Amino acid sequence: VGCDRSKNLVDICGEKNFQAFVCDALAVPIRSGSCDACISIAVIHHFSTAERRLATIRELARLLRPGGTALIYVWAMEQEYKHQKSKYLKEKNGSRDKEEEIITGTAQRPSDQLPASSSQDSACSDQLLSDSKDEGCDAKPVADSRLPVHTNRTSFHFQDLLVPWHLKGGTKKEGGSVDTALFPAGSKESQEISPVFHRYYHVFCEGELEAVCRSLDCVRVQKSYYDQGNWCVVLEKL
């Protein structure tokens, strides 16, 4: 059974005869201790405080039966790890016309969480980040109340930032699937029909997700690893 904040994504699950419902990750309406396994992919990095991120993991653990396991994926600050660039950075060159865009009601795999930027957003990001350098996880604090806007396909300079996404409009086909209007990124047509939204992200430093999980006495960290620009943890319910 699946759950998501997005009704559009949940509706697609229903069309494919999967069980899914709309809910909040901080309060999942499933009985405690009733799940053999839980998966949280690209969710927790959208919560804006350490307290809420911890609460989300605690809620995930609540759902598990004793001995049950959970897999968590979050975006990593380190998009270059052990001298290897993530897929996110590798696709920077020559990918301008192939940028992934978030389409109404379309989900993406963990390693394909690839936002599309606009020239205006990139200029704003360049201005905010002009004096900063990427030094592993030595993220620079934001001086004022504004959050920096990330430039697509580049290394992260801040842990807390906004990522621009193009929302591609589409018309429903008779069968219920989305018929996407395709225009080159940055074209006049794309700018007219594709509003840019900014999604909040907290990108995790090495060891950060594992440390948060270890602060809970109801779970044990089975495994912690890096996968294509994501930090990942496998938990066991005690």
mmCIF file with all atom_site columns, N, CA, C and O in Angstrom, residues 122-166:
data_model
loop_
_atom_site.group_PDB
_atom_site.id
_atom_site.type_symbol
_atom_site.label_atom_id
_atom_site.label_alt_id
_atom_site.label_comp_id
_atom_site.label_asym_id
_atom_site.label_entity_id
_atom_site.label_seq_id
_atom_site.pdbx_PDB_ins_code
_atom_site.Cartn_x
_atom_site.Cartn_y
_atom_site.Cartn_z
_atom_site.occupancy
_atom_site.B_iso_or_equiv
_atom_site.pdbx_formal_charge
_atom_site.auth_seq_id
_atom_site.auth_comp_id
_atom_site.auth_asym_id
_atom_site.auth_atom_id
_atom_site.pdbx_PDB_model_num
ATOM 1   N N  . SER A 1 122 ? 18.479 30.589 -12.532 1.00 0.00 ? 122 SER A N  1
ATOM 2   C CA . SER A 1 122 ? 19.920 30.384 -12.524 1.00 0.00 ? 122 SER A CA 1
ATOM 3   C C  . SER A 1 122 ? 20.645 31.685 -12.221 1.00 0.00 ? 122 SER A C  1
ATOM 4   O O  . SER A 1 122 ? 21.627 31.702 -11.481 1.00 0.00 ? 122 SER A O  1
ATOM 5   N N  . ALA A 1 123 ? 20.154 32.781 -12.779 1.00 0.00 ? 123 ALA A N  1
ATOM 6   C CA . ALA A 1 123 ? 20.784 34.073 -12.528 1.00 0.00 ? 123 ALA A CA 1
ATOM 7   C C  . ALA A 1 123 ? 20.672 34.451 -11.064 1.00 0.00 ? 123 ALA A C  1
ATOM 8   O O  . ALA A 1 123 ? 21.622 34.939 -10.454 1.00 0.00 ? 123 ALA A O  1
ATOM 9   N N  . CYS A 1 124 ? 19.506 34.190 -10.493 1.00 0.00 ? 124 CYS A N  1
ATOM 10  C CA . CYS A 1 124 ? 19.302 34.473 -9.068  1.00 0.00 ? 124 CYS A CA 1
ATOM 11  C C  . CYS A 1 124 ? 20.242 33.633 -8.221  1.00 0.00 ? 124 CYS A C  1
ATOM 12  O O  . CYS A 1 124 ? 20.864 34.119 -7.283  1.00 0.00 ? 124 CYS A O  1
ATOM 13  N N  . SER A 1 125 ? 20.344 32.342 -8.579  1.00 0.00 ? 125 SER A N  1
ATOM 14  C CA . SER A 1 125 ? 21.219 31.445 -7.844  1.00 0.00 ? 125 SER A CA 1
ATOM 15  C C  . SER A 1 125 ? 22.674 31.871 -7.979  1.00 0.00 ? 125 SER A C  1
ATOM 16  O O  . SER A 1 125 ? 23.430 31.851 -7.007  1.00 0.00 ? 125 SER A O  1
ATOM 17  N N  . ASP A 1 126 ? 23.083 32.250 -9.204  1.00 0.00 ? 126 ASP A N  1
ATOM 18  C CA . ASP A 1 126 ? 24.466 32.666 -9.414  1.00 0.00 ? 126 ASP A CA 1
ATOM 19  C C  . ASP A 1 126 ? 24.820 33.851 -8.540  1.00 0.00 ? 126 ASP A C  1
ATOM 20  O O  . ASP A 1 126 ? 25.923 33.934 -7.989  1.00 0.00 ? 126 ASP A O  1
ATOM 21  N N  . GLN A 1 127 ? 23.870 34.785 -8.409  1.00 0.00 ? 127 GLN A N  1
ATOM 22  C CA . GLN A 1 127 ? 24.122 35.961 -7.587  1.00 0.00 ? 127 GLN A CA 1
ATOM 23  C C  . GLN A 1 127 ? 24.271 35.590 -6.119  1.00 0.00 ? 127 GLN A C  1
ATOM 24  O O  . GLN A 1 127 ? 25.159 36.061 -5.416  1.00 0.00 ? 127 GLN A O  1
ATOM 25  N N  . LEU A 1 128 ? 23.415 34.677 -5.659  1.00 0.00 ? 128 LEU A N  1
ATOM 26  C CA . LEU A 1 128 ? 23.454 34.285 -4.258  1.00 0.00 ? 128 LEU A CA 1
ATOM 27  C C  . LEU A 1 128 ? 24.702 33.478 -3.917  1.00 0.00 ? 128 LEU A C  1
ATOM 28  O O  . LEU A 1 128 ? 25.211 33.537 -2.806  1.00 0.00 ? 128 LEU A O  1
ATOM 29  N N  . LEU A 1 129 ? 25.191 32.722 -4.902  1.00 0.00 ? 129 LEU A N  1
ATOM 30  C CA . LEU A 1 129 ? 26.289 31.790 -4.645  1.00 0.00 ? 129 LEU A CA 1
ATOM 31  C C  . LEU A 1 129 ? 27.622 32.268 -5.208  1.00 0.00 ? 129 LEU A C  1
ATOM 32  O O  . LEU A 1 129 ? 28.588 31.538 -5.215  1.00 0.00 ? 129 LEU A O  1
ATOM 33  N N  . SER A 1 130 ? 27.680 33.497 -5.688  1.00 0.00 ? 130 SER A N  1
ATOM 34  C CA . SER A 1 130 ? 28.871 33.967 -6.408  1.00 0.00 ? 130 SER A CA 1
ATOM 35  C C  . SER A 1 130 ? 30.132 33.926 -5.564  1.00 0.00 ? 130 SER A C  1
ATOM 36  O O  . SER A 1 130 ? 31.228 33.724 -6.077  1.00 0.00 ? 130 SER A O  1
ATOM 37  N N  . ASP A 1 131 ? 30.000 34.093 -4.254  1.00 0.00 ? 131 ASP A N  1
ATOM 38  C CA . ASP A 1 131 ? 31.180 34.120 -3.405  1.00 0.00 ? 131 ASP A CA 1
ATOM 39  C C  . ASP A 1 131 ? 31.419 32.810 -2.674  1.00 0.00 ? 131 ASP A C  1
ATOM 40  O O  . ASP A 1 131 ? 32.284 32.723 -1.805  1.00 0.00 ? 131 ASP A O  1
ATOM 41  N N  . SER A 1 132 ? 30.632 31.804 -2.994  1.00 0.00 ? 132 SER A N  1
ATOM 42  C CA . SER A 1 132 ? 30.759 30.545 -2.253  1.00 0.00 ? 132 SER A CA 1
ATOM 43  C C  . SER A 1 132 ? 31.466 29.500 -3.097  1.00 0.00 ? 132 SER A C  1
ATOM 44  O O  . SER A 1 132 ? 31.433 29.520 -4.317  1.00 0.00 ? 132 SER A O  1
ATOM 45  N N  . LYS A 1 133 ? 32.120 28.565 -2.432  1.00 0.00 ? 133 LYS A N  1
ATOM 46  C CA . LYS A 1 133 ? 32.788 27.458 -3.104  1.00 0.00 ? 133 LYS A CA 1
ATOM 47  C C  . LYS A 1 133 ? 32.337 26.164 -2.453  1.00 0.00 ? 133 LYS A C  1
ATOM 48  O O  . LYS A 1 133 ? 32.083 26.099 -1.255  1.00 0.00 ? 133 LYS A O  1
ATOM 49  N N  . ASP A 1 134 ? 32.263 25.138 -3.257  1.00 0.00 ? 134 ASP A N  1
ATOM 50  C CA . ASP A 1 134 ? 31.835 23.843 -2.744  1.00 0.00 ? 134 ASP A CA 1
ATOM 51  C C  . ASP A 1 134 ? 32.999 23.155 -2.043  1.00 0.00 ? 134 ASP A C  1
ATOM 52  O O  . ASP A 1 134 ? 33.972 22.791 -2.662  1.00 0.00 ? 134 ASP A O  1
ATOM 53  N N  . GLU A 1 135 ? 32.892 22.998 -0.739  1.00 0.00 ? 135 GLU A N  1
ATOM 54  C CA . GLU A 1 135 ? 33.964 22.368 0.036   1.00 0.00 ? 135 GLU A CA 1
ATOM 55  C C  . GLU A 1 135 ? 33.400 21.195 0.816   1.00 0.00 ? 135 GLU A C  1
ATOM 56  O O  . GLU A 1 135 ? 33.263 21.220 2.026   1.00 0.00 ? 135 GLU A O  1
ATOM 57  N N  . GLY A 1 136 ? 33.036 20.149 0.079   1.00 0.00 ? 136 GLY A N  1
ATOM 58  C CA . GLY A 1 136 ? 32.461 18.984 0.723   1.00 0.00 ? 136 GLY A CA 1
ATOM 59  C C  . GLY A 1 136 ? 31.157 19.358 1.384   1.00 0.00 ? 136 GLY A C  1
ATOM 60  O O  . GLY A 1 136 ? 30.245 19.838 0.758   1.00 0.00 ? 136 GLY A O  1
ATOM 61  N N  . CYS A 1 137 ? 31.075 19.171 2.705   1.00 0.00 ? 137 CYS A N  1
ATOM 62  C CA . CYS A 1 137 ? 29.839 19.482 3.406   1.00 0.00 ? 137 CYS A CA 1
ATOM 63  C C  . CYS A 1 137 ? 29.988 20.723 4.277   1.00 0.00 ? 137 CYS A C  1
ATOM 64  O O  . CYS A 1 137 ? 29.249 20.909 5.228   1.00 0.00 ? 137 CYS A O  1
ATOM 65  N N  . ASP A 1 138 ? 30.941 21.562 3.990   1.00 0.00 ? 138 ASP A N  1
ATOM 66  C CA . ASP A 1 138 ? 31.084 22.823 4.716   1.00 0.00 ? 138 ASP A CA 1
ATOM 67  C C  . ASP A 1 138 ? 30.126 23.848 4.124   1.00 0.00 ? 138 ASP A C  1
ATOM 68  O O  . ASP A 1 138 ? 30.525 24.817 3.492   1.00 0.00 ? 138 ASP A O  1
ATOM 69  N N  . ALA A 1 139 ? 28.844 23.596 4.323   1.00 0.00 ? 139 ALA A N  1
ATOM 70  C CA . ALA A 1 139 ? 27.835 24.463 3.732   1.00 0.00 ? 139 ALA A CA 1
ATOM 71  C C  . ALA A 1 139 ? 27.851 25.824 4.396   1.00 0.00 ? 139 ALA A C  1
ATOM 72  O O  . ALA A 1 139 ? 28.009 25.946 5.608   1.00 0.00 ? 139 ALA A O  1
ATOM 73  N N  . LYS A 1 140 ? 27.671 26.848 3.582   1.00 0.00 ? 140 LYS A N  1
ATOM 74  C CA . LYS A 1 140 ? 27.666 28.212 4.099   1.00 0.00 ? 140 LYS A CA 1
ATOM 75  C C  . LYS A 1 140 ? 26.269 28.559 4.607   1.00 0.00 ? 140 LYS A C  1
ATOM 76  O O  . LYS A 1 140 ? 25.272 28.215 3.985   1.00 0.00 ? 140 LYS A O  1
ATOM 77  N N  . PRO A 1 141 ? 26.192 29.266 5.748   1.00 0.00 ? 141 PRO A N  1
ATOM 78  C CA . PRO A 1 141 ? 24.879 29.679 6.246   1.00 0.00 ? 141 PRO A CA 1
ATOM 79  C C  . PRO A 1 141 ? 24.306 30.783 5.372   1.00 0.00 ? 141 PRO A C  1
ATOM 80  O O  . PRO A 1 141 ? 25.030 31.536 4.738   1.00 0.00 ? 141 PRO A O  1
ATOM 81  N N  . VAL A 1 142 ? 22.988 30.860 5.325   1.00 0.00 ? 142 VAL A N  1
ATOM 82  C CA . VAL A 1 142 ? 22.325 31.919 4.578   1.00 0.00 ? 142 VAL A CA 1
ATOM 83  C C  . VAL A 1 142 ? 22.258 33.159 5.458   1.00 0.00 ? 142 VAL A C  1
ATOM 84  O O  . VAL A 1 142 ? 21.777 33.107 6.584   1.00 0.00 ? 142 VAL A O  1
ATOM 85  N N  . ALA A 1 143 ? 22.741 34.289 4.936   1.00 0.00 ? 143 ALA A N  1
ATOM 86  C CA . ALA A 1 143 ? 22.903 35.489 5.760   1.00 0.00 ? 143 ALA A CA 1
ATOM 87  C C  . ALA A 1 143 ? 21.574 36.132 6.135   1.00 0.00 ? 143 ALA A C  1
ATOM 88  O O  . ALA A 1 143 ? 21.446 36.705 7.210   1.00 0.00 ? 143 ALA A O  1
ATOM 89  N N  . ASP A 1 144 ? 20.576 36.074 5.245   1.00 0.00 ? 144 ASP A N  1
ATOM 90  C CA . ASP A 1 144 ? 19.308 36.716 5.561   1.00 0.00 ? 144 ASP A CA 1
ATOM 91  C C  . ASP A 1 144 ? 18.187 35.695 5.458   1.00 0.00 ? 144 ASP A C  1
ATOM 92  O O  . ASP A 1 144 ? 18.413 34.504 5.442   1.00 0.00 ? 144 ASP A O  1
ATOM 93  N N  . SER A 1 145 ? 16.941 36.178 5.412   1.00 0.00 ? 145 SER A N  1
ATOM 94  C CA . SER A 1 145 ? 15.789 35.287 5.451   1.00 0.00 ? 145 SER A CA 1
ATOM 95  C C  . SER A 1 145 ? 15.514 34.610 4.114   1.00 0.00 ? 145 SER A C  1
ATOM 96  O O  . SER A 1 145 ? 14.678 33.724 4.036   1.00 0.00 ? 145 SER A O  1
ATOM 97  N N  . ARG A 1 146 ? 16.191 35.047 3.043   1.00 0.00 ? 146 ARG A N  1
ATOM 98  C CA . ARG A 1 146 ? 15.967 34.430 1.741   1.00 0.00 ? 146 ARG A CA 1
ATOM 99  C C  . ARG A 1 146 ? 16.730 33.114 1.627   1.00 0.00 ? 146 ARG A C  1
ATOM 100 O O  . ARG A 1 146 ? 17.861 33.007 2.076   1.00 0.00 ? 146 ARG A O  1
ATOM 101 N N  . LEU A 1 147 ? 16.105 32.141 1.005   1.00 0.00 ? 147 LEU A N  1
ATOM 102 C CA . LEU A 1 147 ? 16.796 30.887 0.724   1.00 0.00 ? 147 LEU A CA 1
ATOM 103 C C  . LEU A 1 147 ? 17.416 30.969 -0.662  1.00 0.00 ? 147 LEU A C  1
ATOM 104 O O  . LEU A 1 147 ? 16.806 31.494 -1.592  1.00 0.00 ? 147 LEU A O  1
ATOM 105 N N  . PRO A 1 148 ? 18.617 30.452 -0.831  1.00 0.00 ? 148 PRO A N  1
ATOM 106 C CA . PRO A 1 148 ? 19.239 30.450 -2.168  1.00 0.00 ? 148 PRO A CA 1
ATOM 107 C C  . PRO A 1 148 ? 18.478 29.545 -3.115  1.00 0.00 ? 148 PRO A C  1
ATOM 108 O O  . PRO A 1 148 ? 17.925 28.530 -2.709  1.00 0.00 ? 148 PRO A O  1
ATOM 109 N N  . VAL A 1 149 ? 18.465 29.908 -4.386  1.00 0.00 ? 149 VAL A N  1
ATOM 110 C CA . VAL A 1 149 ? 17.852 29.093 -5.431  1.00 0.00 ? 149 VAL A CA 1
ATOM 111 C C  . VAL A 1 149 ? 18.960 28.312 -6.126  1.00 0.00 ? 149 VAL A C  1
ATOM 112 O O  . VAL A 1 149 ? 19.932 28.884 -6.606  1.00 0.00 ? 149 VAL A O  1
ATOM 113 N N  . HIS A 1 150 ? 18.794 27.015 -6.155  1.00 0.00 ? 150 HIS A N  1
ATOM 114 C CA . HIS A 1 150 ? 19.827 26.137 -6.699  1.00 0.00 ? 150 HIS A CA 1
ATOM 115 C C  . HIS A 1 150 ? 19.890 26.220 -8.223  1.00 0.00 ? 150 HIS A C  1
ATOM 116 O O  . HIS A 1 150 ? 18.868 26.350 -8.895  1.00 0.00 ? 150 HIS A O  1
ATOM 117 N N  . THR A 1 151 ? 21.096 26.162 -8.771  1.00 0.00 ? 151 THR A N  1
ATOM 118 C CA . THR A 1 151 ? 21.279 26.065 -10.214 1.00 0.00 ? 151 THR A CA 1
ATOM 119 C C  . THR A 1 151 ? 21.328 24.593 -10.604 1.00 0.00 ? 151 THR A C  1
ATOM 120 O O  . THR A 1 151 ? 22.136 23.826 -10.077 1.00 0.00 ? 151 THR A O  1
ATOM 121 N N  . ASN A 1 152 ? 20.454 24.202 -11.519 1.00 0.00 ? 152 ASN A N  1
ATOM 122 C CA . ASN A 1 152 ? 20.322 22.803 -11.890 1.00 0.00 ? 152 ASN A CA 1
ATOM 123 C C  . ASN A 1 152 ? 21.634 22.197 -12.378 1.00 0.00 ? 152 ASN A C  1
ATOM 124 O O  . ASN A 1 152 ? 22.439 22.856 -13.029 1.00 0.00 ? 152 ASN A O  1
ATOM 125 N N  . ARG A 1 153 ? 21.852 20.921 -12.024 1.00 0.00 ? 153 ARG A N  1
ATOM 126 C CA . ARG A 1 153 ? 23.020 20.131 -12.455 1.00 0.00 ? 153 ARG A CA 1
ATOM 127 C C  . ARG A 1 153 ? 24.341 20.663 -11.915 1.00 0.00 ? 153 ARG A C  1
ATOM 128 O O  . ARG A 1 153 ? 25.380 20.474 -12.530 1.00 0.00 ? 153 ARG A O  1
ATOM 129 N N  . THR A 1 154 ? 24.304 21.317 -10.773 1.00 0.00 ? 154 THR A N  1
ATOM 130 C CA . THR A 1 154 ? 25.541 21.805 -10.161 1.00 0.00 ? 154 THR A CA 1
ATOM 131 C C  . THR A 1 154 ? 25.646 21.266 -8.736  1.00 0.00 ? 154 THR A C  1
ATOM 132 O O  . THR A 1 154 ? 24.662 20.800 -8.156  1.00 0.00 ? 154 THR A O  1
ATOM 133 N N  . SER A 1 155 ? 26.847 21.340 -8.173  1.00 0.00 ? 155 SER A N  1
ATOM 134 C CA . SER A 1 155 ? 27.061 20.910 -6.792  1.00 0.00 ? 155 SER A CA 1
ATOM 135 C C  . SER A 1 155 ? 26.290 21.814 -5.849  1.00 0.00 ? 155 SER A C  1
ATOM 136 O O  . SER A 1 155 ? 26.003 22.976 -6.150  1.00 0.00 ? 155 SER A O  1
ATOM 137 N N  . PHE A 1 156 ? 25.955 21.273 -4.688  1.00 0.00 ? 156 PHE A N  1
ATOM 138 C CA . PHE A 1 156 ? 25.246 22.050 -3.680  1.00 0.00 ? 156 PHE A CA 1
ATOM 139 C C  . PHE A 1 156 ? 26.234 22.872 -2.851  1.00 0.00 ? 156 PHE A C  1
ATOM 140 O O  . PHE A 1 156 ? 27.297 22.375 -2.474  1.00 0.00 ? 156 PHE A O  1
ATOM 141 N N  . HIS A 1 157 ? 25.864 24.117 -2.562  1.00 0.00 ? 157 HIS A N  1
ATOM 142 C CA . HIS A 1 157 ? 26.679 24.985 -1.724  1.00 0.00 ? 157 HIS A CA 1
ATOM 143 C C  . HIS A 1 157 ? 26.006 25.252 -0.381  1.00 0.00 ? 157 HIS A C  1
ATOM 144 O O  . HIS A 1 157 ? 26.638 25.752 0.534   1.00 0.00 ? 157 HIS A O  1
ATOM 145 N N  . PHE A 1 158 ? 24.728 24.980 -0.305  1.00 0.00 ? 158 PHE A N  1
ATOM 146 C CA . PHE A 1 158 ? 23.950 25.194 0.914   1.00 0.00 ? 158 PHE A CA 1
ATOM 147 C C  . PHE A 1 158 ? 23.151 23.935 1.211   1.00 0.00 ? 158 PHE A C  1
ATOM 148 O O  . PHE A 1 158 ? 22.740 23.231 0.299   1.00 0.00 ? 158 PHE A O  1
ATOM 149 N N  . GLN A 1 159 ? 22.902 23.681 2.488   1.00 0.00 ? 159 GLN A N  1
ATOM 150 C CA . GLN A 1 159 ? 22.075 22.535 2.855   1.00 0.00 ? 159 GLN A CA 1
ATOM 151 C C  . GLN A 1 159 ? 20.594 22.841 2.732   1.00 0.00 ? 159 GLN A C  1
ATOM 152 O O  . GLN A 1 159 ? 19.794 21.947 2.473   1.00 0.00 ? 159 GLN A O  1
ATOM 153 N N  . ASP A 1 160 ? 20.212 24.073 2.958   1.00 0.00 ? 160 ASP A N  1
ATOM 154 C CA . ASP A 1 160 ? 18.808 24.469 2.880   1.00 0.00 ? 160 ASP A CA 1
ATOM 155 C C  . ASP A 1 160 ? 18.636 25.405 1.688   1.00 0.00 ? 160 ASP A C  1
ATOM 156 O O  . ASP A 1 160 ? 19.225 26.487 1.667   1.00 0.00 ? 160 ASP A O  1
ATOM 157 N N  . LEU A 1 161 ? 17.823 24.986 0.729   1.00 0.00 ? 161 LEU A N  1
ATOM 158 C CA . LEU A 1 161 ? 17.732 25.746 -0.518  1.00 0.00 ? 161 LEU A CA 1
ATOM 159 C C  . LEU A 1 161 ? 16.405 25.476 -1.216  1.00 0.00 ? 161 LEU A C  1
ATOM 160 O O  . LEU A 1 161 ? 15.613 24.624 -0.809  1.00 0.00 ? 161 LEU A O  1
ATOM 161 N N  . LEU A 1 162 ? 16.180 26.246 -2.270  1.00 0.00 ? 162 LEU A N  1
ATOM 162 C CA . LEU A 1 162 ? 15.005 26.073 -3.115  1.00 0.00 ? 162 LEU A CA 1
ATOM 163 C C  . LEU A 1 162 ? 15.447 25.540 -4.468  1.00 0.00 ? 162 LEU A C  1
ATOM 164 O O  . LEU A 1 162 ? 16.433 26.012 -5.031  1.00 0.00 ? 162 LEU A O  1
ATOM 165 N N  . VAL A 1 163 ? 14.738 24.544 -4.969  1.00 0.00 ? 163 VAL A N  1
ATOM 166 C CA . VAL A 1 163 ? 15.047 23.958 -6.274  1.00 0.00 ? 163 VAL A CA 1
ATOM 167 C C  . VAL A 1 163 ? 13.902 24.285 -7.226  1.00 0.00 ? 163 VAL A C  1
ATOM 168 O O  . VAL A 1 163 ? 12.744 23.974 -6.940  1.00 0.00 ? 163 VAL A O  1
ATOM 169 N N  . PRO A 1 164 ? 14.195 24.938 -8.370  1.00 0.00 ? 164 PRO A N  1
ATOM 170 C CA . PRO A 1 164 ? 13.137 25.277 -9.324  1.00 0.00 ? 164 PRO A CA 1
ATOM 171 C C  . PRO A 1 164 ? 12.646 24.066 -10.100 1.00 0.00 ? 164 PRO A C  1
ATOM 172 O O  . PRO A 1 164 ? 13.435 23.231 -10.527 1.00 0.00 ? 164 PRO A O  1
ATOM 173 N N  . TRP A 1 165 ? 11.354 23.969 -10.251 1.00 0.00 ? 165 TRP A N  1
ATOM 174 C CA . TRP A 1 165 ? 10.732 22.897 -11.020 1.00 0.00 ? 165 TRP A CA 1
ATOM 175 C C  . TRP A 1 165 ? 9.767  23.498 -12.033 1.00 0.00 ? 165 TRP A C  1
ATOM 176 O O  . TRP A 1 165 ? 8.990  24.391 -11.700 1.00 0.00 ? 165 TRP A O  1
ATOM 177 N N  . HIS A 1 166 ? 9.811  23.009 -13.274 1.00 0.00 ? 166 HIS A N  1
ATOM 178 C CA . HIS A 1 166 ? 8.827  23.394 -14.279 1.00 0.00 ? 166 HIS A CA 1
ATOM 179 C C  . HIS A 1 166 ? 7.633  22.449 -14.162 1.00 0.00 ? 166 HIS A C  1
ATOM 180 O O  . HIS A 1 166 ? 7.795  21.234 -14.258 1.00 0.00 ? 166 HIS A O  1
#
